[in-house]
CSV table of C-alpha atoms in Angstrom, one decimal:
chain,number,residue,atom,x,y,z
A,12,MET,CA,33.1,-269.3,3.9
A,13,SER,CA,32.5,-267.0,6.9
A,14,GLY,CA,33.3,-263.3,6.9
A,15,LYS,CA,35.4,-263.3,9.9
A,16,PHE,CA,39.2,-264.1,9.9
A,17,ARG,CA,39.4,-267.2,12.0
A,18,LEU,CA,42.9,-266.4,13.3
A,19,GLN,CA,42.1,-262.8,14.3
A,20,GLN,CA,42.6,-263.5,18.0
A,21,VAL,CA,46.0,-265.0,17.3
A,22,LEU,CA,46.9,-262.0,15.2
A,23,ASP,CA,45.8,-259.6,17.9
A,24,HIS,CA,47.8,-261.6,20.5
A,25,LYS,CA,50.9,-261.4,18.3
A,26,ARG,CA,50.4,-257.6,17.9
A,27,ARG,CA,50.2,-257.3,21.7
A,28,GLN,CA,53.3,-259.5,22.1
A,29,GLU,CA,55.1,-257.2,19.6
A,30,GLU,CA,54.2,-254.1,21.6
A,31,GLU,CA,55.4,-255.7,24.8
A,32,LYS,CA,58.6,-257.1,23.4
A,33,THR,CA,59.4,-253.7,21.7
A,34,LEU,CA,58.9,-251.9,25.0
A,35,GLU,CA,61.1,-254.5,26.7
A,36,LEU,CA,63.8,-254.2,24.1
A,37,ALA,CA,63.8,-250.4,24.4
A,38,THR,CA,64.1,-250.7,28.2
A,39,LEU,CA,66.9,-253.1,27.9
A,40,THR,CA,68.7,-251.1,25.3
A,41,ALA,CA,68.5,-248.0,27.5
A,42,GLU,CA,69.8,-250.1,30.4
A,43,GLN,CA,72.6,-251.3,28.2
A,44,ARG,CA,73.6,-247.8,27.3
A,45,ARG,CA,73.6,-246.7,30.9
A,46,SER,CA,75.8,-249.6,31.9
A,47,GLU,CA,78.2,-249.0,29.1
A,48,ASP,CA,78.3,-245.3,30.1
A,49,THR,CA,79.1,-246.3,33.7
A,50,LEU,CA,81.8,-248.6,32.4
A,51,ARG,CA,83.3,-245.9,30.3
A,52,ILE,CA,83.3,-243.5,33.2
A,53,LEU,CA,85.1,-246.1,35.4
A,54,ARG,CA,87.7,-246.6,32.8
A,55,GLU,CA,88.3,-242.9,32.5
A,56,LYS,CA,88.7,-242.7,36.3
A,57,GLU,CA,91.2,-245.5,36.2
A,58,GLU,CA,93.1,-243.8,33.4
A,59,ALA,CA,93.1,-240.5,35.3
A,60,GLN,CA,94.4,-242.2,38.4
A,61,LEU,CA,97.2,-243.9,36.5
A,62,ILE,CA,98.2,-240.6,34.9
A,63,ALA,CA,98.2,-238.9,38.3
A,64,LEU,CA,100.4,-241.7,39.7
A,65,GLN,CA,102.8,-241.4,36.8
A,66,GLN,CA,103.1,-237.6,37.4
A,67,VAL,CA,103.8,-238.1,41.1
A,68,ALA,CA,106.4,-240.8,40.2
A,69,ARG,CA,108.1,-238.4,37.8
A,70,ALA,CA,108.2,-235.7,40.5
A,71,GLY,CA,110.4,-238.1,42.6
A,72,ALA,CA,109.1,-237.8,46.1
A,73,ILE,CA,106.4,-240.4,46.7
A,74,ASP,CA,104.6,-240.4,50.0
A,75,PRO,CA,104.0,-244.1,51.0
A,76,THR,CA,100.5,-243.4,52.5
A,77,HIS,CA,99.5,-241.5,49.4
A,78,LEU,CA,100.8,-244.4,47.2
A,79,ASP,CA,98.9,-247.0,49.3
A,80,ALA,CA,95.7,-244.9,49.0
A,81,ALA,CA,96.1,-244.4,45.3
A,82,LEU,CA,96.8,-248.1,44.7
A,83,GLY,CA,93.8,-249.0,46.9
A,84,TYR,CA,91.6,-246.7,44.9
A,85,LEU,CA,92.9,-248.3,41.6
A,86,ASP,CA,92.1,-251.7,43.0
A,87,ALA,CA,88.6,-250.6,43.9
A,88,ILE,CA,88.1,-249.1,40.4
A,89,GLU,CA,89.4,-252.3,38.8
A,90,GLY,CA,87.0,-254.3,40.8
A,91,SER,CA,84.2,-252.0,39.8
A,92,ILE,CA,85.3,-252.2,36.2
A,93,SER,CA,85.3,-256.0,36.4
A,94,LYS,CA,81.7,-256.1,37.9
A,95,GLN,CA,80.5,-253.5,35.4
A,96,THR,CA,82.0,-255.5,32.5
A,97,GLU,CA,80.1,-258.6,33.6
A,98,LEU,CA,76.9,-256.5,34.0
A,99,VAL,CA,77.3,-255.1,30.5
A,100,ALA,CA,77.8,-258.6,29.0
A,101,LEU,CA,74.8,-259.9,30.9
A,102,ILE,CA,72.6,-257.0,29.6
A,103,GLU,CA,74.0,-257.5,26.1
A,104,GLY,CA,72.8,-261.1,26.2
A,105,ARG,CA,69.4,-260.1,27.4
A,106,VAL,CA,69.2,-257.5,24.6
A,107,LEU,CA,70.1,-260.1,22.0
A,108,GLU,CA,67.6,-262.6,23.4
A,109,SER,CA,64.9,-259.9,23.4
A,110,ARG,CA,65.8,-258.9,19.9
A,111,ASP,CA,65.7,-262.5,18.7
A,112,ALA,CA,62.3,-263.0,20.4
A,113,LEU,CA,60.9,-259.8,18.8
A,114,ILE,CA,62.1,-260.9,15.3
A,115,GLU,CA,60.4,-264.2,15.8
A,116,ILE,CA,57.2,-262.5,16.9
A,117,LEU,CA,57.4,-260.2,13.9
A,118,LYS,CA,57.8,-263.1,11.5
A,119,GLU,CA,54.8,-264.9,13.0
A,120,LYS,CA,52.8,-261.7,12.9
A,121,GLN,CA,53.7,-261.0,9.3
A,122,LEU,CA,52.6,-264.5,8.3
A,123,LEU,CA,49.3,-264.1,10.0
A,124,GLU,CA,48.8,-260.7,8.3
A,125,LYS,CA,49.5,-262.3,4.9
A,126,LEU,CA,46.8,-264.9,5.8
A,127,GLU,CA,44.5,-262.2,6.8
A,128,GLN,CA,45.1,-260.4,3.5
A,129,GLN,CA,44.4,-263.6,1.6
A,130,HIS,CA,41.3,-264.1,3.6
A,131,ALA,CA,40.1,-260.6,2.8
A,132,ALA,CA,40.9,-261.2,-0.9
A,133,GLU,CA,38.9,-264.5,-0.9
A,134,GLN,CA,36.0,-262.7,0.8
A,135,GLN,CA,36.0,-260.0,-1.8
A,136,ALA,CA,36.2,-262.5,-4.6
A,137,ALA,CA,33.3,-264.5,-3.1
A,138,GLU,CA,31.2,-261.3,-2.6
A,139,THR,CA,32.0,-260.3,-6.2
A,140,HIS,CA,30.9,-263.7,-7.4
A,141,ARG,CA,27.6,-263.5,-5.4
A,142,GLU,CA,27.0,-260.0,-6.7
A,143,ASN,CA,27.6,-261.2,-10.3
A,144,GLY,CA,25.1,-264.1,-9.7
A,145,ARG,CA,22.5,-261.6,-8.5
A,146,LEU,CA,23.1,-259.4,-11.5
A,147,ASP,CA,22.8,-262.5,-13.8
A,148,ASP,CA,19.5,-263.4,-12.1
A,149,ILE,CA,18.1,-259.9,-12.6
A,150,ALA,CA,19.2,-260.0,-16.2
A,151,ALA,CA,17.5,-263.4,-16.7
A,152,GLN,CA,14.3,-262.2,-15.1
A,153,ARG,CA,14.2,-259.1,-17.3
A,154,TYR,CA,14.8,-261.2,-20.3
A,155,ILE,CA,12.0,-263.6,-19.3
A,156,ARG,CA,9.6,-260.6,-18.7
A,157,ARG,CA,10.5,-259.0,-22.0
A,158,ARG,CA,10.1,-262.3,-23.8
A,159,GLY,CA,6.7,-262.9,-22.1
A,160,ALA,CA,5.6,-259.4,-22.9
A,161,GLU,CA,6.6,-259.9,-26.6
A,162,GLU,CA,4.6,-263.1,-26.7
A,163,VAL,CA,1.5,-261.5,-25.2
A,164,SER,CA,1.6,-258.7,-27.8
């Protein structure tokens, strides 16, 4: 049995993959957060515009040009909200895919680490067995020497 773990290169590769996927997931999660923040801000702007229109409507006198501009602005915000909602959903999907890939990498890495630990334990047991064999040989040689010395005397 050789001293080197035969799957060490595979384990090292999984560790690199884990680092890369973790960084990717962190980047995607930050991007998701920014996209969700943008969506929240757009919805707040829409809500504020609707409240402003309600207040103008309660006042009674509505300027048609002002109303057209406000409605155009609302349409633009709604279009932006729709696009941003699609973007958030797309990024959420990418985050989930990245998370699933990371989980798979972690499972594979954990399996390889268990194999590495088993290999190390087997190596230690083999070394202990060899050491015990050497000690037995030394004890046998001492016994033979003592026995030979007793026979000469």
